[in-house]
Coordinates of C-alpha atoms and ligand atoms in Angstrom, one line a residue:
X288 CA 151.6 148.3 93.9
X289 CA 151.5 149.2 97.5
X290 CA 153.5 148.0 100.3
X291 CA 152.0 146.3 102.9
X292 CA 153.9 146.7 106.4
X293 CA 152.8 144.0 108.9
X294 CA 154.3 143.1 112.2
X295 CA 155.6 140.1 113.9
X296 CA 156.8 138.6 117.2
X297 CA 159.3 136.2 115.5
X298 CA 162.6 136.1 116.1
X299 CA 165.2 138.1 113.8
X300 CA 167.0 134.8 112.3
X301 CA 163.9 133.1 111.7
X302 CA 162.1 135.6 109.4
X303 CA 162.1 134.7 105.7
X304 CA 163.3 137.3 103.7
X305 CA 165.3 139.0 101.0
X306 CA 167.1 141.8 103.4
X307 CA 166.6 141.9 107.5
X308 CA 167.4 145.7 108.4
X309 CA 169.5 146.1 111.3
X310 CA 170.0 149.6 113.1
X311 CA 173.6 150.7 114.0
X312 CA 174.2 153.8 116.2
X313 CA 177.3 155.9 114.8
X314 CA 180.7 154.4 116.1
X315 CA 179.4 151.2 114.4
X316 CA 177.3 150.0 117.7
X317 CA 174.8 147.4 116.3
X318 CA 171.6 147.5 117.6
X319 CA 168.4 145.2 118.1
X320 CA 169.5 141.9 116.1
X321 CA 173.3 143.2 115.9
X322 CA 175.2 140.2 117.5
X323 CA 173.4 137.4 115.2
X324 CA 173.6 139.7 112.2
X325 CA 177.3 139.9 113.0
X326 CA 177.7 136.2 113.2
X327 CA 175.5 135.7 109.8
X328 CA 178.1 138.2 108.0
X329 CA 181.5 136.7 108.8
X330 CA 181.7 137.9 112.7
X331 CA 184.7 139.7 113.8
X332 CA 185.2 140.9 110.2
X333 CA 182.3 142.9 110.1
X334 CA 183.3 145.8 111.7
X335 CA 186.7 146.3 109.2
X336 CA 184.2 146.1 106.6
X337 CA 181.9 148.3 107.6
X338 CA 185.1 150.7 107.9
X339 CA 186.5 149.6 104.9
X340 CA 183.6 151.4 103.1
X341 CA 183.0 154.3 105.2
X342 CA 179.9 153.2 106.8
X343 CA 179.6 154.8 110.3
X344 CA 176.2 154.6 111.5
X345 CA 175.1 158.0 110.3
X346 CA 171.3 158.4 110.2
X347 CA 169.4 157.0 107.4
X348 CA 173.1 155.6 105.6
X349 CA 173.0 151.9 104.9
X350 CA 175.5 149.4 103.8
X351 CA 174.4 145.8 102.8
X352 CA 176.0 142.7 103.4
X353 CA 175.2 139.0 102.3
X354 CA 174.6 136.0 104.5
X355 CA 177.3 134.1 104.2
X356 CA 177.2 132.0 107.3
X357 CA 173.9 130.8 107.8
X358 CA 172.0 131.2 111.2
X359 CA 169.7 133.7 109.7
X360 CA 166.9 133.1 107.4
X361 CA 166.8 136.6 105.4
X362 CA 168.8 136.2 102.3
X363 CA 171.4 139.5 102.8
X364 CA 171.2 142.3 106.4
X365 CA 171.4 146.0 105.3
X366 CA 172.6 148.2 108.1
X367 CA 171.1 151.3 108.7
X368 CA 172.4 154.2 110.4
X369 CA 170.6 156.2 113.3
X370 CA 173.5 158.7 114.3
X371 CA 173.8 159.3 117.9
X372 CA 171.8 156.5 120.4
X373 CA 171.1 159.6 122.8
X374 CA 169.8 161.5 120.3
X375 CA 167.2 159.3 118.3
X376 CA 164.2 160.7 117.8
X377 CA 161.0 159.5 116.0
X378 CA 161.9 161.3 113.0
X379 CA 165.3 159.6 113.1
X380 CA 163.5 156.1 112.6
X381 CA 161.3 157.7 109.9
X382 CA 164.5 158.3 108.3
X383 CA 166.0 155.3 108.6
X384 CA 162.7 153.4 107.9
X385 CA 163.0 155.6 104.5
X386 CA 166.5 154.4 104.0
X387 CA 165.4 151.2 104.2
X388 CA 162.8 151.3 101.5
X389 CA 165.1 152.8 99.3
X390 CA 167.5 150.7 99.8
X391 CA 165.1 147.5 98.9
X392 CA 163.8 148.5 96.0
X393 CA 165.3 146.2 93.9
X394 CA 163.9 142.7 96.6
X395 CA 160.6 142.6 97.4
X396 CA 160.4 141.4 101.1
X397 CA 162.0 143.2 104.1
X398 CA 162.0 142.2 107.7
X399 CA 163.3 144.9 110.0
X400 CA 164.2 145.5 113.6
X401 CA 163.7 149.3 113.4
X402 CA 161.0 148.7 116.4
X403 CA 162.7 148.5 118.9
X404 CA 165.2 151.5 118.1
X405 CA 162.4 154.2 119.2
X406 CA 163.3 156.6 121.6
X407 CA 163.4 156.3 125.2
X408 CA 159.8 156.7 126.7
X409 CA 158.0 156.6 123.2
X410 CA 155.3 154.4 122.9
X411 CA 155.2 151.7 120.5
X412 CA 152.5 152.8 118.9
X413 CA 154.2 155.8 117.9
X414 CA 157.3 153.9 117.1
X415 CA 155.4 152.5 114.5
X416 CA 153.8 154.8 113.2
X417 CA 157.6 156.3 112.3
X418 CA 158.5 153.5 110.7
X419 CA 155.6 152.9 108.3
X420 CA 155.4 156.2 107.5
X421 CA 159.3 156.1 106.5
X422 CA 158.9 152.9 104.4
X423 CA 156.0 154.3 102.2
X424 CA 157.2 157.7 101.9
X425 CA 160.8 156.7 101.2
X426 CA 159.9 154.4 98.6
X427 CA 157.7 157.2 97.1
X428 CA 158.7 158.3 93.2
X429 CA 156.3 160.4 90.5
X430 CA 156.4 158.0 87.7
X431 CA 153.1 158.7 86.1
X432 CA 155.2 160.4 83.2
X433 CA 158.2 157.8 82.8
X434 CA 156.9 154.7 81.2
X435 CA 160.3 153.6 81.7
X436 CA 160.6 154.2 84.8
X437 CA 161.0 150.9 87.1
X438 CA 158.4 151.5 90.7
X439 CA 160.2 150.0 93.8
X440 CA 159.8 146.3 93.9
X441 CA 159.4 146.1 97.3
X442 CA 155.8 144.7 98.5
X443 CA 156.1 143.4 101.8
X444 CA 157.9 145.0 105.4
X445 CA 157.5 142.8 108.9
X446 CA 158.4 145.2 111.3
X447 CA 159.6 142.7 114.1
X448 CA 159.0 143.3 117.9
X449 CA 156.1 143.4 120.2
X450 CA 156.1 141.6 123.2
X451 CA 152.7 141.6 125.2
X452 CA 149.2 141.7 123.7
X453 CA 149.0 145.2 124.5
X454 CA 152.3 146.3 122.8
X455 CA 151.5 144.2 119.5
X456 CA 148.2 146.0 119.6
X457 CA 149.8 149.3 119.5
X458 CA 152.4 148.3 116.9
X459 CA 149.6 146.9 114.7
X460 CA 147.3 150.2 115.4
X461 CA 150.9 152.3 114.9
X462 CA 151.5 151.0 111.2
X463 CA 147.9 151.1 110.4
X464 CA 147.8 154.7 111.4
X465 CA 151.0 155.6 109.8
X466 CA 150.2 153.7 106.7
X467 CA 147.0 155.5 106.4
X468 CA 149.0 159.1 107.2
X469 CA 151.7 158.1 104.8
X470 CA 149.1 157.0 101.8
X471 CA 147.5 161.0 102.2
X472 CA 150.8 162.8 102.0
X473 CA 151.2 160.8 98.7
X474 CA 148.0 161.9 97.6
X475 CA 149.0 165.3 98.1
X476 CA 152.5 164.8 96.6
X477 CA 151.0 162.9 93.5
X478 CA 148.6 166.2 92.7
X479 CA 151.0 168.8 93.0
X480 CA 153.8 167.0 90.8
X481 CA 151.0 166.9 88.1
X482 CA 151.2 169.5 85.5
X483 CA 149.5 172.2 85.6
X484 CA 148.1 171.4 81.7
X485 CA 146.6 167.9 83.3
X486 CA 145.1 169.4 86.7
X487 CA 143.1 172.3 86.2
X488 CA 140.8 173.6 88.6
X489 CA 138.1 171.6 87.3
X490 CA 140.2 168.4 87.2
X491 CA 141.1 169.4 90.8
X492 CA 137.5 169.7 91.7
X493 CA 136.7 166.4 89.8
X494 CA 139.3 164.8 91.8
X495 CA 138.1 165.8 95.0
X496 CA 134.5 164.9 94.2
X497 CA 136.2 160.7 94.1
X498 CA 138.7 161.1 96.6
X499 CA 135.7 162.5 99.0
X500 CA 133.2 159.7 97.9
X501 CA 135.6 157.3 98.8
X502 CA 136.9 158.6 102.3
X503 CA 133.5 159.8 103.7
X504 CA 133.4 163.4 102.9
X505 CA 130.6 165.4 101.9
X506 CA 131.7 167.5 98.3
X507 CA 130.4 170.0 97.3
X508 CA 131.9 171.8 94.0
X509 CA 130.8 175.6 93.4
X510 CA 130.8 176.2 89.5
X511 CA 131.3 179.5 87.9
X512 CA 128.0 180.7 87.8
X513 CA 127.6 179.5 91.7
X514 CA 131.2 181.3 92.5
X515 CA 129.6 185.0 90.5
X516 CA 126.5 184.2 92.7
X517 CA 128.4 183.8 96.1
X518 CA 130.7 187.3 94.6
X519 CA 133.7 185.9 95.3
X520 CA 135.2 188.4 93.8
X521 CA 138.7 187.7 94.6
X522 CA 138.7 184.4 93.0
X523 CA 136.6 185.7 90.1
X524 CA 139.6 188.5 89.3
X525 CA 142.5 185.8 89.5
X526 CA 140.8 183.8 86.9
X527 CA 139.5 186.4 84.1
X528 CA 143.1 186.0 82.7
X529 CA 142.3 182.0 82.6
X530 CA 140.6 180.0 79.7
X531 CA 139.8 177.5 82.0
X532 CA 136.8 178.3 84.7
X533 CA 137.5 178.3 88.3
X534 CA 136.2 176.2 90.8
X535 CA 135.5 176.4 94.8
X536 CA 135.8 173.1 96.9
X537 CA 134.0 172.3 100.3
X538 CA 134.7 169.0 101.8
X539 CA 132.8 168.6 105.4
X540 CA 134.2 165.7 107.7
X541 CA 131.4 165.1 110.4
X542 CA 132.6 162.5 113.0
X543 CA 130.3 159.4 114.2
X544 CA 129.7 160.7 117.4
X545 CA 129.5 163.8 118.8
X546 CA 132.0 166.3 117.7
X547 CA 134.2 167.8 119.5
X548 CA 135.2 171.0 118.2
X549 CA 135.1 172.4 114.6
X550 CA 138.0 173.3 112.8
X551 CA 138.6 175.0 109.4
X552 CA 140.8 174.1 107.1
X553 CA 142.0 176.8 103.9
X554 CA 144.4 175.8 101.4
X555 CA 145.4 177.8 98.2
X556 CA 144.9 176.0 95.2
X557 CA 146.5 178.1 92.1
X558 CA 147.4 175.1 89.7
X559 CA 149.6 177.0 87.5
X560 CA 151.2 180.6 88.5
X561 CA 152.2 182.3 85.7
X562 CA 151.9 185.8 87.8
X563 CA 149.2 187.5 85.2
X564 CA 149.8 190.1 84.0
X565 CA 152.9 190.8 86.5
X566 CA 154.4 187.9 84.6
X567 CA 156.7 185.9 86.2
X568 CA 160.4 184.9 84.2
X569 CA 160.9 181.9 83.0
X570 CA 162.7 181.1 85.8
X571 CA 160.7 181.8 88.4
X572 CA 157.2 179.9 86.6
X573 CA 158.9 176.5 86.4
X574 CA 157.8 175.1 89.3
X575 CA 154.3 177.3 89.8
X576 CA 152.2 173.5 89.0
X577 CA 153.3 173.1 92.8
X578 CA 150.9 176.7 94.0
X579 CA 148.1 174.2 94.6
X580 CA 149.9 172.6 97.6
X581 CA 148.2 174.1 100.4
X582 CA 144.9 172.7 98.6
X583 CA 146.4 169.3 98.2
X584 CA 147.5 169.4 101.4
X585 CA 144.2 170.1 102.4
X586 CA 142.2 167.7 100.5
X587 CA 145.1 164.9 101.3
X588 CA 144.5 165.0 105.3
X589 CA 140.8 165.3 105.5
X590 CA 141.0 162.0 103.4
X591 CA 142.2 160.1 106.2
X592 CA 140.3 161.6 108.9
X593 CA 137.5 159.1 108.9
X594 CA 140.2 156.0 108.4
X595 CA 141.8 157.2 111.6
X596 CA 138.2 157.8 113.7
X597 CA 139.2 161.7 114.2
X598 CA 136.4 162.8 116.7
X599 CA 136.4 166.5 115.5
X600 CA 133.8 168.5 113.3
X601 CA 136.9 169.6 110.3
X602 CA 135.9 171.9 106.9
X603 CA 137.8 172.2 104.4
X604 CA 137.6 175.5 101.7
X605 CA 139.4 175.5 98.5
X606 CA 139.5 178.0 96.4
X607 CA 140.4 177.1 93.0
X608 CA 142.1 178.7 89.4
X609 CA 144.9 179.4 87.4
X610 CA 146.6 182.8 87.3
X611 CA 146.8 183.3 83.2
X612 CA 147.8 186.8 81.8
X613 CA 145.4 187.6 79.1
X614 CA 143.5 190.4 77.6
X615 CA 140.7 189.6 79.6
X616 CA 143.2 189.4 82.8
X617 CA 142.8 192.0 85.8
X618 CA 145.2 194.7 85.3
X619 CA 147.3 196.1 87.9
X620 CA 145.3 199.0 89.1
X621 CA 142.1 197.3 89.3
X622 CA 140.0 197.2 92.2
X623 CA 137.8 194.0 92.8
X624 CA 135.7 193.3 95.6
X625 CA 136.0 190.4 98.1
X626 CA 133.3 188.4 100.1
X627 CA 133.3 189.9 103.0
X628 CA 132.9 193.1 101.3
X629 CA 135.9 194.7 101.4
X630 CA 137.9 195.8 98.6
X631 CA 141.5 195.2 96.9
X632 CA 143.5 197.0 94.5
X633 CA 145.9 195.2 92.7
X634 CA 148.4 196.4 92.3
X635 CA 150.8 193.1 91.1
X636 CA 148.7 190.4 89.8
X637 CA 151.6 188.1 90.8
X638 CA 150.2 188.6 94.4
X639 CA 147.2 186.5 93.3
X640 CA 146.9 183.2 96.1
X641 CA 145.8 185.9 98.7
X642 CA 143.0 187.1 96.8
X643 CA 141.4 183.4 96.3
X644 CA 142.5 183.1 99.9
X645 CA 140.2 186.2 101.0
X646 CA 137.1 184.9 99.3
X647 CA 137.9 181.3 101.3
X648 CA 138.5 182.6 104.5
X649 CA 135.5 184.9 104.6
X650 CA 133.7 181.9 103.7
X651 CA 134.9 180.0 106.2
X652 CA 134.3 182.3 108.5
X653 CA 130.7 183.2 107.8
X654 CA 130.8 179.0 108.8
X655 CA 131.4 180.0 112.3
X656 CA 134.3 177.7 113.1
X657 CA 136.0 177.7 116.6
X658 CA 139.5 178.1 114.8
X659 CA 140.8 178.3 111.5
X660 CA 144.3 177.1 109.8
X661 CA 145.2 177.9 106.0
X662 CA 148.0 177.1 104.1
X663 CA 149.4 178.6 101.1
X664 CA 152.6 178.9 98.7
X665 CA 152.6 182.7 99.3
X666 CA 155.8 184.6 99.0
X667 CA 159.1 183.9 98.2
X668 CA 160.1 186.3 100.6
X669 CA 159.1 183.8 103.1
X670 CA 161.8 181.6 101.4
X671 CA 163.8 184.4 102.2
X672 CA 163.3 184.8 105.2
X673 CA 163.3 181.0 106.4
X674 CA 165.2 179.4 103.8
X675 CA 162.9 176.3 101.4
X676 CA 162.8 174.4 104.4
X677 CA 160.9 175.7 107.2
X678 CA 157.5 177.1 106.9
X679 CA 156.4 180.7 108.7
X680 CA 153.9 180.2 111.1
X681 CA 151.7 183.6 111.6
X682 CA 149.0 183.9 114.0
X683 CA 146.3 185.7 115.5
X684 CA 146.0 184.1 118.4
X685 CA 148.9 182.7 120.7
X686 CA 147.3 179.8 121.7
X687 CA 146.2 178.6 118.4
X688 CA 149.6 179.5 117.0
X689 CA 151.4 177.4 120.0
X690 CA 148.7 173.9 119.0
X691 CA 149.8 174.4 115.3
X692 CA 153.3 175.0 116.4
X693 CA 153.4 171.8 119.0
X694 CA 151.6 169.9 116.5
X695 CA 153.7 170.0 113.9
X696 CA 156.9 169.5 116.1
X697 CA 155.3 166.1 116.9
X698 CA 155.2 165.5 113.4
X699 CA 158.6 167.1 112.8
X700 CA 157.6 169.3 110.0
X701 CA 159.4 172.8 110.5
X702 CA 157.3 175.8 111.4
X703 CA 158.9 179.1 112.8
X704 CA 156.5 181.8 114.2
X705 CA 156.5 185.4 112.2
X706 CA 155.4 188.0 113.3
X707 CA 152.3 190.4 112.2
X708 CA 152.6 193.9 113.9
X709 CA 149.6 196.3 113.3
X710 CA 152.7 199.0 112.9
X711 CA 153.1 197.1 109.1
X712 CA 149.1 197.9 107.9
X713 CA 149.9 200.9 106.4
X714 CA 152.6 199.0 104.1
X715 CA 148.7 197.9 102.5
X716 CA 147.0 200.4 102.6
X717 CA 145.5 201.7 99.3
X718 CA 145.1 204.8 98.0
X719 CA 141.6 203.7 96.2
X720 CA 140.4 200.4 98.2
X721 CA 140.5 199.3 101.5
X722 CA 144.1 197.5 101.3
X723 CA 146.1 196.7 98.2
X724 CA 147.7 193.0 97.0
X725 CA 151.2 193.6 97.6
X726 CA 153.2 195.6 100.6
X727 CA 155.1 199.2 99.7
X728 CA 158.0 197.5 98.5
X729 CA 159.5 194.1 99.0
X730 CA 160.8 193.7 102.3
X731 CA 158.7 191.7 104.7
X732 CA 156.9 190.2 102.1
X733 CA 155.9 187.4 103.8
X734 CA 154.7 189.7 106.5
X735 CA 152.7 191.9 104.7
X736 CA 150.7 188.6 102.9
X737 CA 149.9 187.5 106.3
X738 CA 148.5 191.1 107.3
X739 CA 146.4 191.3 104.4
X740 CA 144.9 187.6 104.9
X741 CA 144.0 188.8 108.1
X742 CA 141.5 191.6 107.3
X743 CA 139.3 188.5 106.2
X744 CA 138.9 186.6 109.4
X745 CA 137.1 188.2 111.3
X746 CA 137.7 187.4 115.3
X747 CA 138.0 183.8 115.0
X748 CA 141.4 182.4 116.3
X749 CA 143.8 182.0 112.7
X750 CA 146.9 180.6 111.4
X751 CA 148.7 181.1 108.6
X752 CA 151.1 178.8 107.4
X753 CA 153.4 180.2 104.7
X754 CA 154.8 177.3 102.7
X755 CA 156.3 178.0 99.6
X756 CA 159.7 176.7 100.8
X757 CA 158.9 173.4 102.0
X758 CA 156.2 172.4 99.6
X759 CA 158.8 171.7 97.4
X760 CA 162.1 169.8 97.7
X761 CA 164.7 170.4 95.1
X762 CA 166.7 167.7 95.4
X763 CA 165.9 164.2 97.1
X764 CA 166.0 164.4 100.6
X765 CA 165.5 161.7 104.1
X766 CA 162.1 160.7 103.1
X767 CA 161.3 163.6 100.5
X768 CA 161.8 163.3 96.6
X769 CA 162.8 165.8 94.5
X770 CA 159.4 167.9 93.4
X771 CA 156.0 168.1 95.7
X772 CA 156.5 167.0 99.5
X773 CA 153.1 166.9 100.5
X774 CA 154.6 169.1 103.6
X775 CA 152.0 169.9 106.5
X776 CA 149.8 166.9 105.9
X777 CA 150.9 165.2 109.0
X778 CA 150.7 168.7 110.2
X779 CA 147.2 168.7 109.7
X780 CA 145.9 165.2 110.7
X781 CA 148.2 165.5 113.8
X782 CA 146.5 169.0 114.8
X783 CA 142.7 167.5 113.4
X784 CA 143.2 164.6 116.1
X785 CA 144.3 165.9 118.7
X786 CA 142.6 169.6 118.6
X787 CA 141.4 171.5 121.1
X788 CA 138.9 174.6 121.6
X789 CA 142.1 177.6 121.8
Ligands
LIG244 N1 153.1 181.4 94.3 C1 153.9 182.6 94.5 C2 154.9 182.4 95.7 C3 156.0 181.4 95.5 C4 157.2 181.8 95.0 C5 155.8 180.1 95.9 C6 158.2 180.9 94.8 C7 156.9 179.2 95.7 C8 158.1 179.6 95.2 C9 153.0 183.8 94.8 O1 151.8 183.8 94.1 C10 153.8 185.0 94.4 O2 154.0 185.1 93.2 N2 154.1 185.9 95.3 C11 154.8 187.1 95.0 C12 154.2 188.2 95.8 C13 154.6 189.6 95.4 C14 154.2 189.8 94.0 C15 154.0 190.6 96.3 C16 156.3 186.9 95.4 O3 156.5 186.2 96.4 O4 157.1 187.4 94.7
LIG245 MN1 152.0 184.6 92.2
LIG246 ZN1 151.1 182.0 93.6

């Protein structure tokens, strides 16, 4: 069951419903609705409540109080927290919205104030947007494996507020869009919590196939024999330790009207990474079903773009496979040949998503795109380096680099630009091929990945987003859940919308 988030002009008092959410700034200072929600729960006692049970208005904390006097329809007022008033973002309502969700999963109507909490200067479209995007992904769980498991009752959210036509049109617009944004990263969450024994490449592909019939994307799925043809070697060497075949994805998004611009899109999709060969420990495999989430992500924003009219021309390439060790696997010290020609010794078969992602960014760029983003669970020295919650940015091209960058502060997904020094290519150079798979020992691992992506794009502006940290929470978090997080997804449709020619 989905939850539908519609708005309304009606007063706070007079909205029917199980809970009315009420924001509070830290210090306790109620805001939009505050003073009759203060009268409906007992007036001046509120606020020695409220301390009695340590509730101080920290973002995204609630506390939940009955109706005991009358004057308000809803049946109980949970209080949300949005820290400081000067420092409320968008992401703070997002936050909260998620809070509120969470918090209402045992009712099933909500009515909330959370509106007219935005920022000062946002527009309310935005505002929305925030809030709807909260609600769905805070109330998001995985429970396709818990029969037991009880899904969030909650069906219906009025977000109250408005005012002119013009402001109610850009609220409705807002939760539309935000809906639409928040029902992809679930897409993308829902395929990388799958096993890796119930999503293999082909079921990936399969998947794809639907999700594209139904969004308006053109598919097209490259089998084996079409993938040997093509010599995408690199993807071709990942898989020889695999039972399973691989597979290669294309979507195509063409806008209604004339495009403007044309925009790659590369995500690594490795549904189980076992490391080969260079096996991994125990440890360090348990969560390799999530090395598909650059693919996910992928698949999961160009499966909105048409919903939300995106004007640009966008591609998408995934490369597809499991990295099985085997006695048909690639052994370190083989040498395979990419795409584009050049060749790769590999030298840890562990370093396997940037050899899948060299066959799909030669592709892509044999496509002749104007710019090109890919994204990929790389290295855990990026985690290293950044720590699981922040993704490293790397690009060839400063002005590219700075729309990614901008585009995902808007969304307030955490990228940090890396760097890529020419002074580092010798740590991949190879004694019998053109580079090898994995730097001259660990450090700057991250770094070294990016550098050897790089041989494979030719001129055309490139970013590289590392995110093997934040494609995975491991714990619950503001809006995240423990497992996928379907991280760079508002990244994407964010940066497909409002792209320009860098
Ligand atoms: N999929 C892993 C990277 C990864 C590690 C993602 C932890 C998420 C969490 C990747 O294929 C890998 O194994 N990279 C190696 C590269 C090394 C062998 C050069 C790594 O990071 O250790
Ligand atoms: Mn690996
Ligand atoms: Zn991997």
């Amino acid at each position: 069951m989905t939850i539908s988030i519609t708005s309304s002009t009606s007063a706070p008092e007079k909205v029917k419903a199980d809970m009315l959410a009420i924001p509070v700034y830290e210090g306790r200072e109620l805001g939009v609705g505050g003073e009759l929600a203060r009268a409906a729960c007992g007036g001046a006692g509120l606020d020695a409540f409220m301390v009695g049970a340590g509730f101080e208005g920290k973002v995204g904390s609630t506390i939940t109080v009955p109706v005991s006097n009358g004057g308000v329809a809803a049946a109980a007022i949970t209080f949300v927290g949005l820290g400081k008033r000067e420092a409320v973002t968008l992401d703070t309502l997002r936050r909260a919205a998620a809070a509120v969700a969470r918090r209402a999963n045992k009712v099933t109507t909500v009515a909330t104030t959370l509106l007219g909490a935005g920022p000062e200067g946002a527009d309310s479209g935005s505002v929305a947007q925030a809030v709807a995007e909260g609600v769905h992904l805070g109330a998001y769980e995985f429970l396709r494996y818990k029969p037991e498991g009880k899904p969030t009752s909650l069906t219906k959210v009025v977000a109250l507020g408005g005012g002119n036509a013009a402001v109610v049109k850009a609220v409705k617009a807002g939760l539309a869009r935000g809906s639409a944004i928040a029902g992809a990263v679930i897409r993308a969450r829902d395929l990388v919590n799958e096993p890796g024994g119930s999503l293999s490449a082909v079921d990936f592909a399969a998947d794809a196939v639907k999700v594209g019939k139904a969004s308006g994307l053109k598919v097209t799925v490259l089998d084996e024999a079409a993938i040997k043809r093509l010599k995408l070697g690199g993807l071709l060497g990942v898989n020889r330790g695999s039972t399973e075949p691989p597979r290669f994805v294309k979507l195509e998004y063409v806008p209604p009207k004339q495009a403007k611009g044309n925009l790659a899109l590369v995500g690594k999709g490795v549904t189980f990474d076992s490391g080969g060969l260079s096996l991994k420990t125990a440890d360090g495999m348990e969560t390799m079903k999530t090395d598909m989430s650059g693919a996910a992500a992928v698949l999961a924003a160009m499966s909105v773009l048409s919903a939300i009219d995106c004007r640009v021309k966008v591609t998408g390439y995934i490369p597809l496979t499991d990295n099985m060790p085997s006695g048909s696997a690639v052994k370190p010290g083989d040498v395979l040949r990419i795409r584009n020609g050049k060749t790769v010794e590999v030298l840890n078969t562990d370093a396997e998503g940037r050899l899948i992602l060299a066959d799909a960014l030669s592709l892509a760029v044999e496509d002749e795109p104007e710019a090109i983003i890919d994204l990929a669970t790389l290295t855990g020295a990026c985690m290293v380096a950044l720590g699981s919650d922040i993704a490293g940015l790397f690009a060839s091209h400063d002005g590219w680099g700075q729309q990614v960058k901008a585009a995902a502060d808007r969304t307030a997904e955490s990228m940090w630009p890396m760097p890529m020094p020419e002074f580092y290519k010798p740590l991949i150079v190879s004694d019998v091929a053109d580079i090898k798979n994995s730097g001259a020992g660990r450090y700057g691992g991250a770094i070294t990945a990016a550098l050897f992506l790089r041989e494979f794009v030719g001129s055309v502006p490139w970013v590289h987003l590392d995110i093997a940290g934040p494609a995975r929470a491991a714990s619950d978090g503001a809006y995240n859940r423990k497992g996928g997080t379907g991280f760079a997804v508002r990244t994407l449709v964010e940066l497909c919308c409002s792209y320009s020619k860098p």
